[in-house]
XYZ file of C-alpha atoms in Angstrom:
233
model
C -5.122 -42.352 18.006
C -7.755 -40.610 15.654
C -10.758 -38.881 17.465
C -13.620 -41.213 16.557
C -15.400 -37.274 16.042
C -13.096 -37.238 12.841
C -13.682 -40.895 11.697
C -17.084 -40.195 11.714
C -17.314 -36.751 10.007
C -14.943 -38.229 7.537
C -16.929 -40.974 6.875
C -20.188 -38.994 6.076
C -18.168 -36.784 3.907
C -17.024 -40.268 1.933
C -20.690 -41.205 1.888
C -21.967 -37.735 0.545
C -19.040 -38.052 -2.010
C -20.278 -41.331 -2.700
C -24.373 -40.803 -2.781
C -24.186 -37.553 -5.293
C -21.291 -38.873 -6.861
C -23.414 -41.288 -8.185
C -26.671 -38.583 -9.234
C -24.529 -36.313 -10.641
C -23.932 -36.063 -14.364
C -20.330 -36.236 -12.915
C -18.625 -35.302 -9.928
C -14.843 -34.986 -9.103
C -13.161 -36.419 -6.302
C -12.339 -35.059 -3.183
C -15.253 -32.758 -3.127
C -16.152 -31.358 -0.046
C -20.195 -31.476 0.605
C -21.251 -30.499 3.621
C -24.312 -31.485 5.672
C -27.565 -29.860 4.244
C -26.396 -28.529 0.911
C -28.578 -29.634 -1.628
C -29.210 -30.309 -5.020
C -32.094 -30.770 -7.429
C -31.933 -32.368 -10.719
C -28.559 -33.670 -10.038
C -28.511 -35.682 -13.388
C -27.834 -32.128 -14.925
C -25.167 -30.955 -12.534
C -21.338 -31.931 -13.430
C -18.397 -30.556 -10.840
C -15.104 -30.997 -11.414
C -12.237 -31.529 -8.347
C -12.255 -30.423 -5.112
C -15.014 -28.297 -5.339
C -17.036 -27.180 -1.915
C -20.645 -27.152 -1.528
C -21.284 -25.477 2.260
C -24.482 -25.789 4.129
C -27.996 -24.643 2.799
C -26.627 -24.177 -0.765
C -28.876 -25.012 -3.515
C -27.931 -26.059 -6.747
C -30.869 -26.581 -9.291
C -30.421 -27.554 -12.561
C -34.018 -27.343 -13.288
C -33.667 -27.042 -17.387
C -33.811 -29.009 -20.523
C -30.734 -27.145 -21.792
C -28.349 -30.306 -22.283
C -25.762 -27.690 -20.276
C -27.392 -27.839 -17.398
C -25.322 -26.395 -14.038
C -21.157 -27.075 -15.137
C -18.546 -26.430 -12.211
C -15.041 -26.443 -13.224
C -12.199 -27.245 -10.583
C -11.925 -25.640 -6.770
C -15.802 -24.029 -7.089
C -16.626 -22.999 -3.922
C -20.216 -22.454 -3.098
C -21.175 -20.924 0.037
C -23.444 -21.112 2.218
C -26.979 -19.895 1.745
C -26.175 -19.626 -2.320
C -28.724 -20.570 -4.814
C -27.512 -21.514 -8.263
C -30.828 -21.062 -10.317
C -30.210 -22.929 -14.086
C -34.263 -22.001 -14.487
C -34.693 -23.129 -18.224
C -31.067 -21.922 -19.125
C -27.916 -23.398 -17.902
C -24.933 -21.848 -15.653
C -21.291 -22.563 -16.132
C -18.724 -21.339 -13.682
C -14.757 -21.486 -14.218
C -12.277 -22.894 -12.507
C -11.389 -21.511 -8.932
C -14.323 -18.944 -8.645
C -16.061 -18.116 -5.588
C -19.693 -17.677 -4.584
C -20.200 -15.880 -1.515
C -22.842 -16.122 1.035
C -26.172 -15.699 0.366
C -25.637 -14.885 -4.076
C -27.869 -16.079 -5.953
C -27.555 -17.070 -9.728
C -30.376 -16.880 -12.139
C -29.501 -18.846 -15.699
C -32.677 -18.008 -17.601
C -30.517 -16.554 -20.228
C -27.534 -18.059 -19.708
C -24.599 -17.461 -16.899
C -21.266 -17.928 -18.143
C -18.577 -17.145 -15.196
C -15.100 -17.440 -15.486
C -11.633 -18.586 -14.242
C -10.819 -17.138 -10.808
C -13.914 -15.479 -10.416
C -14.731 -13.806 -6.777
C -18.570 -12.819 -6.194
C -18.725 -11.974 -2.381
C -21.896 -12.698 -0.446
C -25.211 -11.216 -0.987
C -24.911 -10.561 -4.774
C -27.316 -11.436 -7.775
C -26.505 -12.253 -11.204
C -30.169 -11.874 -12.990
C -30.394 -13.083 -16.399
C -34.628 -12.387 -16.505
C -36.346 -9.446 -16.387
C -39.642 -7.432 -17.094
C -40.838 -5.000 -20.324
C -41.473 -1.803 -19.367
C -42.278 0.258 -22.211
C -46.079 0.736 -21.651
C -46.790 3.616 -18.688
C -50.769 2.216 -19.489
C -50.525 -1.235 -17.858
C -48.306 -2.644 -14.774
C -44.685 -4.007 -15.566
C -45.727 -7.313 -13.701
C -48.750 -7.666 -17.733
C -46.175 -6.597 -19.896
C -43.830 -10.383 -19.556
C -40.459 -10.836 -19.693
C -36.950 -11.344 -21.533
C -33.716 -13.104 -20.902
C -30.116 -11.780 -21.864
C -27.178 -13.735 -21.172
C -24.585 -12.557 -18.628
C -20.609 -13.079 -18.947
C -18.556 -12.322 -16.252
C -14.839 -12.898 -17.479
C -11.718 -14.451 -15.683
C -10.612 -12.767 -12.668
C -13.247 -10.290 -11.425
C -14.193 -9.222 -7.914
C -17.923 -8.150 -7.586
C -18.034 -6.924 -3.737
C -20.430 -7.214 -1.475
C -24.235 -6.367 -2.123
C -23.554 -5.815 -5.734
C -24.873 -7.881 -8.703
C -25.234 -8.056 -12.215
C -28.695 -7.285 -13.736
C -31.298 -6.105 -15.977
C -32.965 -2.812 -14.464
C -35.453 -0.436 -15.486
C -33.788 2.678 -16.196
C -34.917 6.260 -14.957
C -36.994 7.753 -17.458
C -34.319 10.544 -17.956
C -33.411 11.684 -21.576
C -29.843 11.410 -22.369
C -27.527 13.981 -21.571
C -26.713 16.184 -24.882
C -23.344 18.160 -25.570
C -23.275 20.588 -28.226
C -19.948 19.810 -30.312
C -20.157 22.806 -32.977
C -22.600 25.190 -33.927
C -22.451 26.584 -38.285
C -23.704 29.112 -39.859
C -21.202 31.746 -42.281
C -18.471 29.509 -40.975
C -18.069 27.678 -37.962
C -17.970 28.518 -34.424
C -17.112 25.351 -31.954
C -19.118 25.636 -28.798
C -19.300 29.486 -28.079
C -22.306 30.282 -26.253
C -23.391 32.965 -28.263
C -22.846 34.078 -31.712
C -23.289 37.032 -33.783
C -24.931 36.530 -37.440
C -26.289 39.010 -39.932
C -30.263 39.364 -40.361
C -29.419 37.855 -44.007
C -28.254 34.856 -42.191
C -30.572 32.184 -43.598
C -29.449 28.753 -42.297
C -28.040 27.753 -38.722
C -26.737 24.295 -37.689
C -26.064 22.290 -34.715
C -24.245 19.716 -34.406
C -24.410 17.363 -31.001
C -23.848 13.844 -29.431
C -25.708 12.037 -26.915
C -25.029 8.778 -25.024
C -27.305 6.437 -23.054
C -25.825 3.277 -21.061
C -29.715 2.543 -19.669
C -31.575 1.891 -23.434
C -31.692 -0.936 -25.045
C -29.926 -1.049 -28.680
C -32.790 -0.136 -31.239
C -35.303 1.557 -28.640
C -33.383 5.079 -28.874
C -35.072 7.443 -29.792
C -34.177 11.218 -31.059
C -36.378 14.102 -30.553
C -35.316 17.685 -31.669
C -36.731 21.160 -30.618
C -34.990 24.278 -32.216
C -36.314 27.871 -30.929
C -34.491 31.221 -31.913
C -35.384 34.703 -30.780
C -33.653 37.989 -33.007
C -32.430 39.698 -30.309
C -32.047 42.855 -32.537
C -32.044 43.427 -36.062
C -28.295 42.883 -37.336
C -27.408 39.497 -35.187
C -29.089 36.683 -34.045
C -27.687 35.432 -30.382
């Protein structure tokens, strides 16, 4: 005989299947929506099969992007998750994984991929502030979007995310590659030249991961001292 506990938690679960099946843009069958997750502007969500929504999740597809929130197949969505689409839209693959507590911020777009694994207390932040000006706070300067891709099958562990920061305000570490003058002379790290010596070049590379493409800037300061009067060091 069937516990009547079952009957009944399998009937709520038909009539949750049934009530956002029909506010959804679509939903799949056998989805698996527990008690208390919820969803705003549902017209804009679509889910595909046998995805999971657990308790106090949040999916809000609060945009007027026509992609709204998409789930593909087996999309589990923990508990405690927020899915943000926030005037962009979020689309995550088939069998990824939110865990507890991540949130998702489409501003700019979120596109996540197949077999995805995000474990809990992560952030994927599409928004974030200007900070060029040191004469006014961050909070007057607004903000920009930039989308995020995650591709198919990536783990991002626990308490880790993927953002837009602000960047120390640290110049870009600089490595001398050669150094010419009569001829030239790699990276020595000192050099004897004539006084008649007229013309002394370096040449060096510098790398930033933390600036923006088209806000790098290069600065140069040259000083040399004759140590004595037939070579320059």
């Amino acid at each position: 005989m069937t516990n009547p506990v079952t009957i009944a938690r399998n009937t709520l679960a038909a009539i949750r299947q049934a009530y956002w099946g029909q506010r959804f843009s679509s939903l799949g069958s056998h989805s698996d929506i527990q008690p208390r997750a919820n969803f705003e502007y549902a017209s804009k969500i679509r889910a595909g099969h046998h995805c999971g929504f657990a308790r106090q999740s949040l999916v809000r597809a609060n945009t007027e992007d026509e992609r709204g929130i998409r789930l593909g197949n087996h999309v589990s969505i923990m508990e405690n998750v927020l899915v943000n689409a926030n005037r962009g839209h979020v689309s995550i693959g088939n069998n990824s994984w939110l865990g507890a507590g991540t949130v998702v911020h489409g501003n700019g777009g979120v596109e996540i991929g197949n077999h995805v694994m995000i474990a809990s207390h992560c952030a994927v932040n599409t928004i974030s502030h200007h900070f060029d000006r040191t004469d006014i706070p961050m909070s007057e300067q607004g903000t920009y979007c930039d989308p995020v891709t995650i591709e198919d099958d990536v783990w991002i562990g626990t308490e880790a995310g993927a953002t837009r920061y602000r960047p120390y305000n640290t110049p870009p570490p600089i490595q001398i590659t050669d150094i010419i003058a009569d001829r030239s002379y790699g990276t020595a790290s000192a050099i004897k030249l004539p006084t008649t010596q007229d013309r002394l070049t370096f040449k060096f590379i510098g790398s930033s991961f933390k600036t923006r493409e088209g806000r790098l800037e290069r600065s140069e300061e040259h000083t040399s001292e004759l140590q004595s009067p037939d070579h320059l060091v």
